[in-house]
C-alpha cells in the first residue's frame, strides 16, 4: 500500500501531474478556439442553441475542465493529510464548476433592457453573485482551519492509533484513484458517444455538460465520508469531532443535491452547503478552545 501511495499520491506525482494538466489545458484551449473558428466559417455544423461554439470566450470552459481534474486529484491527495483541507477542496471544486459555467454562458447573454426577465441572463446574474459569496466563505473556512499538534488533536487518540487511522485513510485514497479514473472515462466516453450518434452537435448533447462526472464523483465522496466517519469511531469519541465530521457529510450531500437541480435552487443548495460547513467548523473550533482552556 505504501508503494501505491507514493506512486499515485506523493508530492512528486502531484508536481508532475500539475505540469501535465497545464499543458493539456493550454492545448485544449487552442483546439476549442479552432473548433469555434470552424463553426464560424461553416466547416462544422452545430445546433443554434449550443453556447460552447458561439464565441471565443466560451473556449475558456475547456481548460477549466482540466483544472477541475487537477482539483479532484488534490482532494484525494489531501484526504489522508487533513479533514478540513479535504473538505475545503470540495468547496473549491464546486466554485470552479460555477466559474466554468459562467464562461460557457458568457457567449449566450442577451444584453437588453429586459435582463431580469430573460432566464439565461438571470441565471448568469445568480452565478456571478454566488461565485463571489462562496469564494469569500471559502476564505473564511480556510482562515479558521486550526493547526494543531498530535496531542491537541484528540486527548483519547494515541500516536499508534493515529498512525493506524492515517494508514486506513491512505488506503481509501489509493483505492479512490482508479475508481475516479474509471468513472471519468465512463462519463467522457458516454458523452462522446451521445454526440457521435447525433446528426450534429445539438443542444441535447450539452445540456448536462456541467454535471458530467461530478454527479457520480460527489456520490462516491458521500460514501467515502460516511466510511471515514464510521472508522473514526474506533479511534476517537470526542463529541465535537464526530459532529464536525457528520456536518461535513451533510455539506457534501447538499453539494450532490445541487447537481440534480438548476436555476436559483441550484445556487441556494451550493451556498447553503458551504455556509453550513463553515458554521460547523467555527463551532468545532470553539469546542477545541474550551478543551485547551480546561487543561
PDB file of C-alpha atoms in Angstrom:
ATOM      1  CA  UNK A   1       0.000   0.000   0.000  1.00  0.00           C
ATOM      2  CA  UNK A   2       2.868   2.354   0.825  1.00  0.00           C
ATOM      3  CA  UNK A   3       4.311   1.799  -2.659  1.00  0.00           C
ATOM      4  CA  UNK A   4       0.986   2.616  -4.363  1.00  0.00           C
ATOM      5  CA  UNK A   5       0.509   5.684  -2.180  1.00  0.00           C
ATOM      6  CA  UNK A   6       3.958   7.007  -3.105  1.00  0.00           C
ATOM      7  CA  UNK A   7       3.281   6.160  -6.738  1.00  0.00           C
ATOM      8  CA  UNK A   8      -0.093   7.931  -7.019  1.00  0.00           C
ATOM      9  CA  UNK A   9      -0.281  10.459  -4.181  1.00  0.00           C
ATOM     10  CA  UNK A  10       3.253  11.639  -3.438  1.00  0.00           C
ATOM     11  CA  UNK A  11       4.364  15.258  -3.719  1.00  0.00           C
ATOM     12  CA  UNK A  12       6.490  14.313  -6.734  1.00  0.00           C
ATOM     13  CA  UNK A  13       3.476  12.817  -8.525  1.00  0.00           C
ATOM     14  CA  UNK A  14       1.403  15.887  -7.671  1.00  0.00           C
ATOM     15  CA  UNK A  15       4.003  18.220  -9.202  1.00  0.00           C
ATOM     16  CA  UNK A  16       4.325  16.071 -12.332  1.00  0.00           C
ATOM     17  CA  UNK A  17       0.549  15.888 -12.791  1.00  0.00           C
ATOM     18  CA  UNK A  18       0.326  19.660 -12.336  1.00  0.00           C
ATOM     19  CA  UNK A  19       2.687  20.168 -15.300  1.00  0.00           C
ATOM     20  CA  UNK A  20       0.793  17.671 -17.448  1.00  0.00           C
ATOM     21  CA  UNK A  21      -2.556  19.297 -16.658  1.00  0.00           C
ATOM     22  CA  UNK A  22      -1.148  22.734 -17.501  1.00  0.00           C
ATOM     23  CA  UNK A  23      -0.010  21.518 -20.938  1.00  0.00           C
ATOM     24  CA  UNK A  24      -3.351  19.806 -21.592  1.00  0.00           C
ATOM     25  CA  UNK A  25      -5.240  22.935 -20.548  1.00  0.00           C
ATOM     26  CA  UNK A  26      -3.309  25.101 -22.993  1.00  0.00           C
ATOM     27  CA  UNK A  27      -3.627  22.601 -25.854  1.00  0.00           C
ATOM     28  CA  UNK A  28      -7.347  22.074 -25.224  1.00  0.00           C
ATOM     29  CA  UNK A  29      -7.928  25.825 -25.178  1.00  0.00           C
ATOM     30  CA  UNK A  30      -6.290  26.190 -28.604  1.00  0.00           C
ATOM     31  CA  UNK A  31      -8.249  23.224 -30.006  1.00  0.00           C
ATOM     32  CA  UNK A  32     -11.528  24.678 -28.719  1.00  0.00           C
ATOM     33  CA  UNK A  33     -10.695  28.017 -30.340  1.00  0.00           C
ATOM     34  CA  UNK A  34     -10.014  26.190 -33.606  1.00  0.00           C
ATOM     35  CA  UNK A  35     -13.373  24.392 -33.414  1.00  0.00           C
ATOM     36  CA  UNK A  36     -15.147  27.712 -32.841  1.00  0.00           C
ATOM     37  CA  UNK A  37     -13.406  29.093 -35.923  1.00  0.00           C
ATOM     38  CA  UNK A  38     -14.506  26.061 -37.979  1.00  0.00           C
ATOM     39  CA  UNK A  39     -18.090  26.613 -36.836  1.00  0.00           C
ATOM     40  CA  UNK A  40     -17.967  30.292 -37.742  1.00  0.00           C
ATOM     41  CA  UNK A  41     -16.705  29.603 -41.282  1.00  0.00           C
ATOM     42  CA  UNK A  42     -19.285  26.855 -41.749  1.00  0.00           C
ATOM     43  CA  UNK A  43     -16.871  23.911 -41.792  1.00  0.00           C
ATOM     44  CA  UNK A  44     -18.663  22.354 -38.777  1.00  0.00           C
ATOM     45  CA  UNK A  45     -22.389  22.317 -38.028  1.00  0.00           C
ATOM     46  CA  UNK A  46     -23.772  22.766 -34.514  1.00  0.00           C
ATOM     47  CA  UNK A  47     -27.176  23.405 -33.031  1.00  0.00           C
ATOM     48  CA  UNK A  48     -28.170  27.054 -32.952  1.00  0.00           C
ATOM     49  CA  UNK A  49     -28.534  26.976 -29.160  1.00  0.00           C
ATOM     50  CA  UNK A  50     -25.116  25.468 -28.325  1.00  0.00           C
ATOM     51  CA  UNK A  51     -23.276  28.218 -26.450  1.00  0.00           C
ATOM     52  CA  UNK A  52     -19.886  26.457 -26.346  1.00  0.00           C
ATOM     53  CA  UNK A  53     -19.173  27.169 -30.026  1.00  0.00           C
ATOM     54  CA  UNK A  54     -20.655  30.640 -30.432  1.00  0.00           C
ATOM     55  CA  UNK A  55     -17.944  32.865 -29.015  1.00  0.00           C
ATOM     56  CA  UNK A  56     -14.174  32.545 -28.359  1.00  0.00           C
ATOM     57  CA  UNK A  57     -14.845  33.399 -24.692  1.00  0.00           C
ATOM     58  CA  UNK A  58     -16.568  30.012 -24.344  1.00  0.00           C
ATOM     59  CA  UNK A  59     -13.242  28.311 -25.168  1.00  0.00           C
ATOM     60  CA  UNK A  60     -12.080  29.095 -21.622  1.00  0.00           C
ATOM     61  CA  UNK A  61     -14.572  26.433 -20.497  1.00  0.00           C
ATOM     62  CA  UNK A  62     -12.321  23.615 -21.739  1.00  0.00           C
ATOM     63  CA  UNK A  63      -9.057  24.431 -19.894  1.00  0.00           C
ATOM     64  CA  UNK A  64     -11.125  24.986 -16.753  1.00  0.00           C
ATOM     65  CA  UNK A  65     -12.319  21.394 -17.112  1.00  0.00           C
ATOM     66  CA  UNK A  66      -8.708  20.197 -16.903  1.00  0.00           C
ATOM     67  CA  UNK A  67      -8.082  22.437 -13.904  1.00  0.00           C
ATOM     68  CA  UNK A  68     -11.061  20.744 -12.262  1.00  0.00           C
ATOM     69  CA  UNK A  69      -9.463  17.364 -12.920  1.00  0.00           C
ATOM     70  CA  UNK A  70      -6.386  18.529 -11.037  1.00  0.00           C
ATOM     71  CA  UNK A  71      -8.540  19.814  -8.171  1.00  0.00           C
ATOM     72  CA  UNK A  72     -10.200  16.401  -7.928  1.00  0.00           C
ATOM     73  CA  UNK A  73      -6.737  14.854  -7.651  1.00  0.00           C
ATOM     74  CA  UNK A  74      -5.784  17.368  -4.941  1.00  0.00           C
ATOM     75  CA  UNK A  75      -8.904  16.436  -2.993  1.00  0.00           C
ATOM     76  CA  UNK A  76      -7.786  12.789  -2.928  1.00  0.00           C
ATOM     77  CA  UNK A  77      -4.205  13.907  -2.231  1.00  0.00           C
ATOM     78  CA  UNK A  78      -5.198  15.802   0.916  1.00  0.00           C
ATOM     79  CA  UNK A  79      -7.715  13.241   2.191  1.00  0.00           C
ATOM     80  CA  UNK A  80      -5.231  11.327   4.406  1.00  0.00           C
ATOM     81  CA  UNK A  81      -3.491  14.526   5.483  1.00  0.00           C
ATOM     82  CA  UNK A  82      -6.241  16.844   6.725  1.00  0.00           C
ATOM     83  CA  UNK A  83     -10.026  16.512   7.045  1.00  0.00           C
ATOM     84  CA  UNK A  84     -10.666  20.250   6.834  1.00  0.00           C
ATOM     85  CA  UNK A  85      -8.349  20.756   3.842  1.00  0.00           C
ATOM     86  CA  UNK A  86     -10.062  17.802   2.145  1.00  0.00           C
ATOM     87  CA  UNK A  87     -13.459  19.451   2.691  1.00  0.00           C
ATOM     88  CA  UNK A  88     -12.187  22.844   1.527  1.00  0.00           C
ATOM     89  CA  UNK A  89     -11.111  21.162  -1.729  1.00  0.00           C
ATOM     90  CA  UNK A  90     -14.720  20.046  -2.247  1.00  0.00           C
ATOM     91  CA  UNK A  91     -15.765  23.675  -1.937  1.00  0.00           C
ATOM     92  CA  UNK A  92     -13.034  24.804  -4.333  1.00  0.00           C
ATOM     93  CA  UNK A  93     -14.219  22.243  -6.892  1.00  0.00           C
ATOM     94  CA  UNK A  94     -17.820  23.447  -6.755  1.00  0.00           C
ATOM     95  CA  UNK A  95     -16.601  27.064  -7.045  1.00  0.00           C
ATOM     96  CA  UNK A  96     -14.621  26.224 -10.171  1.00  0.00           C
ATOM     97  CA  UNK A  97     -17.680  24.472 -11.603  1.00  0.00           C
ATOM     98  CA  UNK A  98     -19.695  27.674 -11.101  1.00  0.00           C
ATOM     99  CA  UNK A  99     -16.909  29.777 -12.679  1.00  0.00           C
ATOM    100  CA  UNK A 100     -16.674  27.353 -15.597  1.00  0.00           C
ATOM    101  CA  UNK A 101     -20.437  27.622 -16.061  1.00  0.00           C
ATOM    102  CA  UNK A 102     -20.093  31.388 -16.255  1.00  0.00           C
ATOM    103  CA  UNK A 103     -17.601  31.159 -19.107  1.00  0.00           C
ATOM    104  CA  UNK A 104     -19.950  28.857 -21.008  1.00  0.00           C
ATOM    105  CA  UNK A 105     -22.864  31.255 -20.559  1.00  0.00           C
ATOM    106  CA  UNK A 106     -20.921  34.433 -21.396  1.00  0.00           C
ATOM    107  CA  UNK A 107     -21.397  33.905 -25.107  1.00  0.00           C
ATOM    108  CA  UNK A 108     -25.140  33.335 -24.734  1.00  0.00           C
ATOM    109  CA  UNK A 109     -26.036  36.561 -22.935  1.00  0.00           C
ATOM    110  CA  UNK A 110     -28.757  38.792 -24.315  1.00  0.00           C
ATOM    111  CA  UNK A 111     -27.852  42.345 -23.369  1.00  0.00           C
ATOM    112  CA  UNK A 112     -31.263  44.015 -23.369  1.00  0.00           C
ATOM    113  CA  UNK A 113     -33.341  46.134 -21.021  1.00  0.00           C
ATOM    114  CA  UNK A 114     -35.308  43.003 -20.148  1.00  0.00           C
ATOM    115  CA  UNK A 115     -32.265  41.500 -18.398  1.00  0.00           C
ATOM    116  CA  UNK A 116     -34.190  40.279 -15.332  1.00  0.00           C
ATOM    117  CA  UNK A 117     -36.883  38.701 -17.498  1.00  0.00           C
ATOM    118  CA  UNK A 118     -34.548  36.524 -19.583  1.00  0.00           C
ATOM    119  CA  UNK A 119     -33.881  33.171 -17.909  1.00  0.00           C
ATOM    120  CA  UNK A 120     -30.295  32.779 -19.144  1.00  0.00           C
ATOM    121  CA  UNK A 121     -29.270  36.306 -18.178  1.00  0.00           C
ATOM    122  CA  UNK A 122     -30.922  35.990 -14.777  1.00  0.00           C
ATOM    123  CA  UNK A 123     -29.095  32.700 -14.092  1.00  0.00           C
ATOM    124  CA  UNK A 124     -25.842  34.369 -15.120  1.00  0.00           C
ATOM    125  CA  UNK A 125     -26.521  37.081 -12.525  1.00  0.00           C
ATOM    126  CA  UNK A 126     -27.217  34.480  -9.841  1.00  0.00           C
ATOM    127  CA  UNK A 127     -23.966  32.689 -10.686  1.00  0.00           C
ATOM    128  CA  UNK A 128     -21.904  35.903 -10.544  1.00  0.00           C
ATOM    129  CA  UNK A 129     -23.228  36.680  -7.062  1.00  0.00           C
ATOM    130  CA  UNK A 130     -22.821  33.051  -5.968  1.00  0.00           C
ATOM    131  CA  UNK A 131     -19.193  32.910  -7.127  1.00  0.00           C
ATOM    132  CA  UNK A 132     -18.289  35.990  -5.066  1.00  0.00           C
ATOM    133  CA  UNK A 133     -20.112  34.755  -1.952  1.00  0.00           C
ATOM    134  CA  UNK A 134     -18.683  31.235  -1.922  1.00  0.00           C
ATOM    135  CA  UNK A 135     -15.175  32.497  -2.721  1.00  0.00           C
ATOM    136  CA  UNK A 136     -15.346  34.692   0.391  1.00  0.00           C
ATOM    137  CA  UNK A 137     -16.862  31.909   2.529  1.00  0.00           C
ATOM    138  CA  UNK A 138     -14.070  29.518   1.479  1.00  0.00           C
ATOM    139  CA  UNK A 139     -11.573  32.204   2.555  1.00  0.00           C
ATOM    140  CA  UNK A 140     -13.250  32.282   5.987  1.00  0.00           C
ATOM    141  CA  UNK A 141     -13.278  28.483   6.108  1.00  0.00           C
ATOM    142  CA  UNK A 142      -9.545  28.214   5.414  1.00  0.00           C
ATOM    143  CA  UNK A 143      -8.781  31.058   7.799  1.00  0.00           C
ATOM    144  CA  UNK A 144     -10.421  29.094  10.620  1.00  0.00           C
ATOM    145  CA  UNK A 145      -8.660  25.781   9.983  1.00  0.00           C
ATOM    146  CA  UNK A 146      -6.717  25.125  13.158  1.00  0.00           C
ATOM    147  CA  UNK A 147      -3.107  23.999  13.043  1.00  0.00           C
ATOM    148  CA  UNK A 148      -2.789  21.501  15.880  1.00  0.00           C
ATOM    149  CA  UNK A 149      -0.199  19.133  17.228  1.00  0.00           C
ATOM    150  CA  UNK A 150      -0.930  15.433  17.693  1.00  0.00           C
ATOM    151  CA  UNK A 151      -1.681  15.844  21.399  1.00  0.00           C
ATOM    152  CA  UNK A 152      -4.136  18.640  20.663  1.00  0.00           C
ATOM    153  CA  UNK A 153      -5.998  16.681  18.004  1.00  0.00           C
ATOM    154  CA  UNK A 154      -7.561  14.262  20.417  1.00  0.00           C
ATOM    155  CA  UNK A 155      -6.710  13.502  24.019  1.00  0.00           C
ATOM    156  CA  UNK A 156      -8.068   9.961  23.589  1.00  0.00           C
ATOM    157  CA  UNK A 157      -6.141   9.195  20.374  1.00  0.00           C
ATOM    158  CA  UNK A 158      -2.742   7.600  20.957  1.00  0.00           C
ATOM    159  CA  UNK A 159       0.104   8.003  18.500  1.00  0.00           C
ATOM    160  CA  UNK A 160      -0.160   4.368  17.416  1.00  0.00           C
ATOM    161  CA  UNK A 161      -3.923   4.567  16.843  1.00  0.00           C
ATOM    162  CA  UNK A 162      -3.472   7.825  14.979  1.00  0.00           C
ATOM    163  CA  UNK A 163      -0.990   6.158  12.611  1.00  0.00           C
ATOM    164  CA  UNK A 164      -3.425   3.287  12.025  1.00  0.00           C
ATOM    165  CA  UNK A 165      -6.166   5.779  11.186  1.00  0.00           C
ATOM    166  CA  UNK A 166      -3.904   7.658   8.763  1.00  0.00           C
ATOM    167  CA  UNK A 167      -2.913   4.397   7.064  1.00  0.00           C
ATOM    168  CA  UNK A 168      -6.589   3.493   6.610  1.00  0.00           C
ATOM    169  CA  UNK A 169      -7.231   6.894   5.040  1.00  0.00           C
ATOM    170  CA  UNK A 170      -4.241   6.349   2.743  1.00  0.00           C
ATOM    171  CA  UNK A 171      -5.705   3.000   1.688  1.00  0.00           C
ATOM    172  CA  UNK A 172      -9.050   4.649   0.877  1.00  0.00           C
ATOM    173  CA  UNK A 173      -7.299   7.445  -1.033  1.00  0.00           C
ATOM    174  CA  UNK A 174      -5.268   4.965  -3.114  1.00  0.00           C
ATOM    175  CA  UNK A 175      -8.442   2.983  -3.863  1.00  0.00           C
ATOM    176  CA  UNK A 176     -10.192   6.176  -4.966  1.00  0.00           C
ATOM    177  CA  UNK A 177      -7.625   6.911  -7.685  1.00  0.00           C
ATOM    178  CA  UNK A 178      -8.604   4.055 -10.071  1.00  0.00           C
ATOM    179  CA  UNK A 179     -12.284   4.476  -9.158  1.00  0.00           C
ATOM    180  CA  UNK A 180     -12.180   8.129 -10.216  1.00  0.00           C
ATOM    181  CA  UNK A 181     -10.299   7.287 -13.424  1.00  0.00           C
ATOM    182  CA  UNK A 182     -12.915   4.648 -14.323  1.00  0.00           C
ATOM    183  CA  UNK A 183     -15.859   6.960 -13.582  1.00  0.00           C
ATOM    184  CA  UNK A 184     -14.278   9.847 -15.507  1.00  0.00           C
ATOM    185  CA  UNK A 185     -13.520   7.614 -18.513  1.00  0.00           C
ATOM    186  CA  UNK A 186     -17.017   6.136 -18.489  1.00  0.00           C
ATOM    187  CA  UNK A 187     -18.642   9.589 -18.282  1.00  0.00           C
ATOM    188  CA  UNK A 188     -16.469  11.005 -21.070  1.00  0.00           C
ATOM    189  CA  UNK A 189     -16.969   8.024 -23.393  1.00  0.00           C
ATOM    190  CA  UNK A 190     -20.717   8.092 -22.781  1.00  0.00           C
ATOM    191  CA  UNK A 191     -20.910  11.793 -23.586  1.00  0.00           C
ATOM    192  CA  UNK A 192     -18.758  11.472 -26.717  1.00  0.00           C
ATOM    193  CA  UNK A 193     -20.868   8.529 -27.889  1.00  0.00           C
ATOM    194  CA  UNK A 194     -24.027  10.590 -27.466  1.00  0.00           C
ATOM    195  CA  UNK A 195     -22.541  13.311 -29.667  1.00  0.00           C
ATOM    196  CA  UNK A 196     -21.173  10.846 -32.227  1.00  0.00           C
ATOM    197  CA  UNK A 197     -24.605   9.271 -32.755  1.00  0.00           C
ATOM    198  CA  UNK A 198     -26.221  12.681 -33.268  1.00  0.00           C
ATOM    199  CA  UNK A 199     -26.678  14.226 -36.690  1.00  0.00           C
ATOM    200  CA  UNK A 200     -24.960  17.370 -35.434  1.00  0.00           C
ATOM    201  CA  UNK A 201     -23.755  18.923 -32.181  1.00  0.00           C
ATOM    202  CA  UNK A 202     -27.211  19.657 -30.796  1.00  0.00           C
ATOM    203  CA  UNK A 203     -28.268  21.149 -27.506  1.00  0.00           C
ATOM    204  CA  UNK A 204     -29.296  17.809 -26.030  1.00  0.00           C
ATOM    205  CA  UNK A 205     -25.683  16.676 -26.016  1.00  0.00           C
ATOM    206  CA  UNK A 206     -24.598  19.687 -23.984  1.00  0.00           C
ATOM    207  CA  UNK A 207     -27.479  20.423 -21.643  1.00  0.00           C
ATOM    208  CA  UNK A 208     -25.935  18.452 -18.757  1.00  0.00           C
ATOM    209  CA  UNK A 209     -22.295  19.097 -19.594  1.00  0.00           C
ATOM    210  CA  UNK A 210     -21.609  20.802 -16.240  1.00  0.00           C
ATOM    211  CA  UNK A 211     -22.753  17.660 -14.424  1.00  0.00           C
ATOM    212  CA  UNK A 212     -20.662  15.156 -16.377  1.00  0.00           C
ATOM    213  CA  UNK A 213     -18.599  13.051 -13.947  1.00  0.00           C
ATOM    214  CA  UNK A 214     -19.283  15.282 -10.930  1.00  0.00           C
ATOM    215  CA  UNK A 215     -22.700  13.826 -10.097  1.00  0.00           C
ATOM    216  CA  UNK A 216     -21.115  10.384  -9.743  1.00  0.00           C
ATOM    217  CA  UNK A 217     -17.993  11.805  -8.108  1.00  0.00           C
ATOM    218  CA  UNK A 218     -19.873  13.530  -5.278  1.00  0.00           C
ATOM    219  CA  UNK A 219     -21.927  10.373  -4.743  1.00  0.00           C
ATOM    220  CA  UNK A 220     -18.652   8.489  -4.225  1.00  0.00           C
ATOM    221  CA  UNK A 221     -17.479  11.232  -1.854  1.00  0.00           C
ATOM    222  CA  UNK A 222     -20.580  10.784   0.323  1.00  0.00           C
ATOM    223  CA  UNK A 223     -19.862   7.054   0.604  1.00  0.00           C
ATOM    224  CA  UNK A 224     -16.210   7.744   1.439  1.00  0.00           C
ATOM    225  CA  UNK A 225     -17.134  10.394   4.031  1.00  0.00           C
ATOM    226  CA  UNK A 226     -19.554   8.049   5.783  1.00  0.00           C
ATOM    227  CA  UNK A 227     -16.928   5.291   5.758  1.00  0.00           C
ATOM    228  CA  UNK A 228     -14.325   7.629   7.278  1.00  0.00           C
ATOM    229  CA  UNK A 229     -16.814   8.730   9.923  1.00  0.00           C
ATOM    230  CA  UNK A 230     -17.564   5.136  10.925  1.00  0.00           C
ATOM    231  CA  UNK A 231     -13.866   4.242  11.037  1.00  0.00           C
ATOM    232  CA  UNK A 232     -13.129   7.308  13.164  1.00  0.00           C
ATOM    233  CA  UNK A 233     -15.367   5.899  15.940  1.00  0.00           C
ATOM    234  CA  UNK A 234     -12.668   3.271  16.569  1.00  0.00           C
ATOM    235  CA  UNK A 235     -10.095   5.955  17.280  1.00  0.00           C
ATOM    236  CA  UNK A 236     -11.914   8.846  18.920  1.00  0.00           C
ATOM    237  CA  UNK A 237     -15.012   9.529  20.993  1.00  0.00           C
ATOM    238  CA  UNK A 238     -14.728  13.320  21.020  1.00  0.00           C
ATOM    239  CA  UNK A 239     -18.258  14.648  20.597  1.00  0.00           C
ATOM    240  CA  UNK A 240     -17.315  17.790  18.713  1.00  0.00           C
ATOM    241  CA  UNK A 241     -15.167  15.895  16.189  1.00  0.00           C
ATOM    242  CA  UNK A 242     -17.952  13.413  15.500  1.00  0.00           C
ATOM    243  CA  UNK A 243     -20.392  16.296  14.951  1.00  0.00           C
ATOM    244  CA  UNK A 244     -17.861  18.110  12.753  1.00  0.00           C
ATOM    245  CA  UNK A 245     -17.331  15.086  10.520  1.00  0.00           C
ATOM    246  CA  UNK A 246     -21.076  14.393  10.389  1.00  0.00           C
ATOM    247  CA  UNK A 247     -21.707  18.018   9.461  1.00  0.00           C
ATOM    248  CA  UNK A 248     -19.197  17.805   6.641  1.00  0.00           C
ATOM    249  CA  UNK A 249     -21.088  14.786   5.288  1.00  0.00           C
ATOM    250  CA  UNK A 250     -24.319  16.809   5.284  1.00  0.00           C
ATOM    251  CA  UNK A 251     -22.457  19.570   3.451  1.00  0.00           C
ATOM    252  CA  UNK A 252     -21.291  17.089   0.790  1.00  0.00           C
ATOM    253  CA  UNK A 253     -24.828  15.729   0.400  1.00  0.00           C
ATOM    254  CA  UNK A 254     -26.135  19.258  -0.226  1.00  0.00           C
ATOM    255  CA  UNK A 255     -23.470  19.727  -2.911  1.00  0.00           C
ATOM    256  CA  UNK A 256     -24.513  16.445  -4.526  1.00  0.00           C
ATOM    257  CA  UNK A 257     -28.169  17.503  -4.487  1.00  0.00           C
ATOM    258  CA  UNK A 258     -27.251  20.727  -6.297  1.00  0.00           C
ATOM    259  CA  UNK A 259     -26.380  18.703  -9.414  1.00  0.00           C
ATOM    260  CA  UNK A 260     -29.948  17.420  -9.541  1.00  0.00           C
ATOM    261  CA  UNK A 261     -31.381  20.935  -9.784  1.00  0.00           C
ATOM    262  CA  UNK A 262     -30.912  24.049 -11.854  1.00  0.00           C
ATOM    263  CA  UNK A 263     -31.701  27.729 -11.631  1.00  0.00           C
ATOM    264  CA  UNK A 264     -31.892  29.540  -8.311  1.00  0.00           C
ATOM    265  CA  UNK A 265     -32.399  26.321  -6.320  1.00  0.00           C
ATOM    266  CA  UNK A 266     -29.024  25.068  -7.543  1.00  0.00           C
ATOM    267  CA  UNK A 267     -27.368  28.249  -6.252  1.00  0.00           C
ATOM    268  CA  UNK A 268     -29.187  28.065  -2.913  1.00  0.00           C
ATOM    269  CA  UNK A 269     -28.074  24.457  -2.326  1.00  0.00           C
ATOM    270  CA  UNK A 270     -24.433  25.279  -3.133  1.00  0.00           C
ATOM    271  CA  UNK A 271     -24.411  28.358  -0.917  1.00  0.00           C
ATOM    272  CA  UNK A 272     -26.187  26.646   1.980  1.00  0.00           C
ATOM    273  CA  UNK A 273     -23.759  23.719   1.802  1.00  0.00           C
ATOM    274  CA  UNK A 274     -20.655  25.890   2.168  1.00  0.00           C
ATOM    275  CA  UNK A 275     -22.220  28.142   4.819  1.00  0.00           C
ATOM    276  CA  UNK A 276     -23.240  25.046   6.787  1.00  0.00           C
ATOM    277  CA  UNK A 277     -19.684  23.683   6.555  1.00  0.00           C
ATOM    278  CA  UNK A 278     -18.241  26.992   7.776  1.00  0.00           C
ATOM    279  CA  UNK A 279     -20.618  27.144  10.761  1.00  0.00           C
ATOM    280  CA  UNK A 280     -19.794  23.548  11.698  1.00  0.00           C
ATOM    281  CA  UNK A 281     -16.076  24.376  11.608  1.00  0.00           C
ATOM    282  CA  UNK A 282     -16.485  27.550  13.688  1.00  0.00           C
ATOM    283  CA  UNK A 283     -18.452  25.728  16.401  1.00  0.00           C
ATOM    284  CA  UNK A 284     -15.938  22.866  16.369  1.00  0.00           C
ATOM    285  CA  UNK A 285     -13.097  25.354  16.903  1.00  0.00           C
ATOM    286  CA  UNK A 286     -14.917  26.826  19.910  1.00  0.00           C
ATOM    287  CA  UNK A 287     -15.061  23.332  21.415  1.00  0.00           C
ATOM    288  CA  UNK A 288     -11.340  22.956  20.793  1.00  0.00           C
ATOM    289  CA  UNK A 289     -10.581  26.231  22.587  1.00  0.00           C
ATOM    290  CA  UNK A 290     -12.715  25.147  25.559  1.00  0.00           C
ATOM    291  CA  UNK A 291     -10.724  21.904  25.879  1.00  0.00           C
ATOM    292  CA  UNK A 292      -7.424  23.800  25.727  1.00  0.00           C
ATOM    293  CA  UNK A 293      -8.567  26.205  28.451  1.00  0.00           C
ATOM    294  CA  UNK A 294      -9.615  23.297  30.677  1.00  0.00           C
ATOM    295  CA  UNK A 295      -6.112  21.823  30.687  1.00  0.00           C
TER     296      UNK A 295
END
